[in-house]
Coordinates of C-alpha atoms in Angstrom, one line a residue:
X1 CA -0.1 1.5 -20.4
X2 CA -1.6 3.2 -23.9
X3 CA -4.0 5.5 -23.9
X4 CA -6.5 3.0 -25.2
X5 CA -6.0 0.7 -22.2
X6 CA -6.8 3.6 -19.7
X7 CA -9.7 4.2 -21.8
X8 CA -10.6 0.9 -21.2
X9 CA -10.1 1.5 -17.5
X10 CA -12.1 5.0 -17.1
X11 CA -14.7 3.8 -14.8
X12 CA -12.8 3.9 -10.6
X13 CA -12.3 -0.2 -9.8
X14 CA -10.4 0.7 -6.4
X15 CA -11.9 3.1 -3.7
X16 CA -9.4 4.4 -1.2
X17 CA -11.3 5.8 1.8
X18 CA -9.9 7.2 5.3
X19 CA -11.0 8.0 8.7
X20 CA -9.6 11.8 8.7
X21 CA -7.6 13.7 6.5
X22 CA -4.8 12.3 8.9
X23 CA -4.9 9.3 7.6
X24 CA -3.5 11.1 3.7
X25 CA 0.1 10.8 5.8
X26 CA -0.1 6.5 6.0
X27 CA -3.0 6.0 2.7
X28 CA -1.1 8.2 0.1
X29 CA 1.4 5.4 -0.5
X30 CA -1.9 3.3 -1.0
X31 CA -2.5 5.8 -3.9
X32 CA 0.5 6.3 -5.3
X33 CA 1.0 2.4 -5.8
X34 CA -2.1 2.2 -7.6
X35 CA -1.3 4.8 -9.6
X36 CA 1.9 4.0 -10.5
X37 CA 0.1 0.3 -11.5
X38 CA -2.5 2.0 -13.6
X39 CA -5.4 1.3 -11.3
X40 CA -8.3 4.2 -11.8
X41 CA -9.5 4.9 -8.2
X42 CA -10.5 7.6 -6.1
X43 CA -10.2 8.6 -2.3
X44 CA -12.3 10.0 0.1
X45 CA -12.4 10.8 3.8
X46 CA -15.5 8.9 5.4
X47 CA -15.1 8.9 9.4
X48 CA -17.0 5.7 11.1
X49 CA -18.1 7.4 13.9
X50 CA -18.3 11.3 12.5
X51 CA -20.3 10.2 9.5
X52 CA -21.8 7.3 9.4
X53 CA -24.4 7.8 7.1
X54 CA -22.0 8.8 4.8
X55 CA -19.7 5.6 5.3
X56 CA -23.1 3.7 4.4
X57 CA -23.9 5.5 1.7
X58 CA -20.4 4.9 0.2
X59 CA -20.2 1.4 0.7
X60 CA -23.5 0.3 0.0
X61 CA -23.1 1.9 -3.5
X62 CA -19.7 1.2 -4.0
X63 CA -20.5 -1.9 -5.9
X64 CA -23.2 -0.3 -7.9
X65 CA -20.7 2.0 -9.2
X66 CA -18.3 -0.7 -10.6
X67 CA -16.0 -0.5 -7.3
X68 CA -14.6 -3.9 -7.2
X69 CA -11.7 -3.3 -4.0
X70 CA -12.3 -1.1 -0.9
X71 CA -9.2 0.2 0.9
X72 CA -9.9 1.4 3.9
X73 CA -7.3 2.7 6.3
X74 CA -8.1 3.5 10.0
X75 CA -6.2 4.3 13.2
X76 CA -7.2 3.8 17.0
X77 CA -10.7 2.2 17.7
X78 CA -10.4 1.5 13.4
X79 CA -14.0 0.9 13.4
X80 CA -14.4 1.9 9.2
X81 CA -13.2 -1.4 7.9
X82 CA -15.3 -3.6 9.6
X83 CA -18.2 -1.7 9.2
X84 CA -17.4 -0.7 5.6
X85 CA -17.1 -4.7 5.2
X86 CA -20.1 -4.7 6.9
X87 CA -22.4 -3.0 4.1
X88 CA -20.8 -4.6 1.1
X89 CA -19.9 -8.0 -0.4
X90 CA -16.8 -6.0 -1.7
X91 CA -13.7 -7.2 -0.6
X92 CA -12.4 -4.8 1.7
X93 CA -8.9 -4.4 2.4
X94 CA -8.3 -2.6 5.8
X95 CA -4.5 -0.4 7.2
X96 CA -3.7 0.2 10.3
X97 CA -2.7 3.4 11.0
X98 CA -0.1 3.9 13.1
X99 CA -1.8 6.1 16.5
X100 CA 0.5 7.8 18.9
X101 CA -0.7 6.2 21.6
X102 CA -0.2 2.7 21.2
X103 CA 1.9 2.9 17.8
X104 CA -1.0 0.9 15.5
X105 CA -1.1 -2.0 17.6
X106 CA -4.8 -1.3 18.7
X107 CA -5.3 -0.5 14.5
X108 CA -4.2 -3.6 13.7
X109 CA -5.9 -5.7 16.4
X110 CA -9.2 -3.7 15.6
X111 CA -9.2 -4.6 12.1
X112 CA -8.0 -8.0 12.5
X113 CA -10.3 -9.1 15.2
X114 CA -13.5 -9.1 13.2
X115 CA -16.1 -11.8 14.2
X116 CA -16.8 -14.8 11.5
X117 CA -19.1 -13.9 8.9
X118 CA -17.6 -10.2 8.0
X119 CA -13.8 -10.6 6.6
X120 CA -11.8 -8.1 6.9
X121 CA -8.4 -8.1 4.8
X122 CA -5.6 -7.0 7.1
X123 CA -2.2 -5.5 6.5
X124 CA 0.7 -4.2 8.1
X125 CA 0.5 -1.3 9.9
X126 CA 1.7 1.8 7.9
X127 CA 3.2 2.7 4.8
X128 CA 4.0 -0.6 4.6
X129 CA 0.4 -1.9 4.8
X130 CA -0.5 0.7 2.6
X131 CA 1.6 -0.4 -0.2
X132 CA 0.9 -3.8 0.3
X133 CA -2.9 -3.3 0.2
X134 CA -2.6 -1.4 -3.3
X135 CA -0.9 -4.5 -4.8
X136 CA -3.3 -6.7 -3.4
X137 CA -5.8 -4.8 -4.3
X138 CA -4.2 -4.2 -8.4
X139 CA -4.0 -8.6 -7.9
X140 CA -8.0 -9.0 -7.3
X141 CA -8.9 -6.3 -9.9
X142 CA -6.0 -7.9 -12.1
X143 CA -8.3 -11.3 -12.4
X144 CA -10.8 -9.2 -14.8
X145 CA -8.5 -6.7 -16.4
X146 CA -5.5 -8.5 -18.1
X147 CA -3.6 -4.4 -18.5
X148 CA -3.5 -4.3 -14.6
X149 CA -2.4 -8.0 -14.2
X150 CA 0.5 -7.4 -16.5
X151 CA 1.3 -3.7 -15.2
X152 CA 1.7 -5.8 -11.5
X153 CA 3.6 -8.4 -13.2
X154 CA 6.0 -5.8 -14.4
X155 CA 6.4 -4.0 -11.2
X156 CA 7.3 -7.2 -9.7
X157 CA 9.8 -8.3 -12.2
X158 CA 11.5 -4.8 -11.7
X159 CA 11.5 -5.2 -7.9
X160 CA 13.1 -8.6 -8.2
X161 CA 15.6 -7.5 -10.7
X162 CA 16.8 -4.4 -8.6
X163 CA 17.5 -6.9 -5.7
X164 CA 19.9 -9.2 -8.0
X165 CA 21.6 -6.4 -9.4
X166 CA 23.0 -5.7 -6.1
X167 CA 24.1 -8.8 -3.9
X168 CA 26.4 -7.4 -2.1
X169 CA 25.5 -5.0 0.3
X170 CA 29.4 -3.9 0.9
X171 CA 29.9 -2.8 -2.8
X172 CA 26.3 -0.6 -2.2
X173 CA 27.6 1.0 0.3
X174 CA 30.8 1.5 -1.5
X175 CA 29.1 2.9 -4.9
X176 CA 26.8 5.1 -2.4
X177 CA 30.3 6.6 -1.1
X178 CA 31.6 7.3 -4.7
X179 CA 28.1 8.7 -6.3
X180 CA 27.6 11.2 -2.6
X181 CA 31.1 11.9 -1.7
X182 CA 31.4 10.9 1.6
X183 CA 32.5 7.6 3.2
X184 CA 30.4 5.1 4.1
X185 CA 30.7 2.4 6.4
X186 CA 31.4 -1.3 4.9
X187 CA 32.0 -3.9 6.6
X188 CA 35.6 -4.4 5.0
X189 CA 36.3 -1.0 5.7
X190 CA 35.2 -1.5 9.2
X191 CA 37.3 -4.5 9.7
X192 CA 40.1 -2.6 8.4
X193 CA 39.9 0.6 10.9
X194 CA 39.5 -1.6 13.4
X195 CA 42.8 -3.1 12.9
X196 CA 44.6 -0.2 12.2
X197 CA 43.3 1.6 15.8
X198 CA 45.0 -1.7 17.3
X199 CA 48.2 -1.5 15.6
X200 CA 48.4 2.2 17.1

């Protein structure tokens, strides 16, 4: 992207916001996709339950500030979502992150189970869901700014491209072995030890 076309893109279009500092661990993927894509947008830690004025505040003006996607990442009860979703007509795209108790599963069923009327975008719980909600979120602001559409069109094309470069998952493993220096495990080479332990 030239400097003109992040020029272009000064104002934040994507806010990332968090439940507790945490939550950096899971939503810094979030971040770093968007970056990577281009996206200007900004994060910020606003707890559902420890500051909820302050979770109002930021998504009732989110629009007002020329916000257009809300990612909001959560863990346990993962009440921010549905409440940020709750004060804006922003989509809002929400992550479960992973809790120690019940390894996201409560996340992900908080955010998901929102009542008609106030939709919630879900993910996948994690880094997974983190990264997937930063592309998502690049695709909707990617409608109205053609740099970001084509930046996520790239990335794609890349991703594809590094998949057909290596079909075979036996000669990875082999060129892995050459480039670190120690042997890996192929499936050929398995096949092979396994007959020569017979033969002895």
């Amino acid at each position: 992207m030239t400097e003109r076309q992040k020029d272009r893109l000064a104002g934040v279009l994507v806010g990332v916001i968090m439940g507790s500092t945490s939550d950096w661990e899971t939503m810094e993927h979030a971040a770093k996709m968007l970056e990577q894509l281009g996206v200007p947008f900004e994060t910020r830690v606003v707890s559902a339950h420890r500051t909820p004025d302050l979770l109002f505040e930021y998504a009732s003006s989110a629009e007002k500030r020329g916000i257009e996607v809300i990612i909001a990442g959560a863990g346990g009860a993962a009440h921010l979502p549905g409440m940020t979703a709750s004060k804006t007509v922003l989509p809002v795209l929400g992550v479960p992150v992973e809790s120690k108790a019940l390894k996201g599963l409560d996340s992900l069923l908080s955010i998901a189970q929102m009542p008609g009327g106030i939709p919630v975008g879900t993910l996948a719980i994690g880094k997974a869901g983190a990264i997937n909600a930063a592309l998502l979120a690049a695709a909707i602001v990617g409608n109205q700014h053609r740099e970001i559409r084509e930046a996520l069109r790239k990335f794609r094309k890349e991703q594809t491209a590094k998949v057909l470069a290596t079909p075979d998952p036996a000669t990875a493993a082999t060129m892995s072995a050459v480039i670190g220096g120690a042997p890996k495990a192929s499936p050929e080479n398995v096949k092979m030890e396994t007959k020569r332990k017979k033969r002895g």
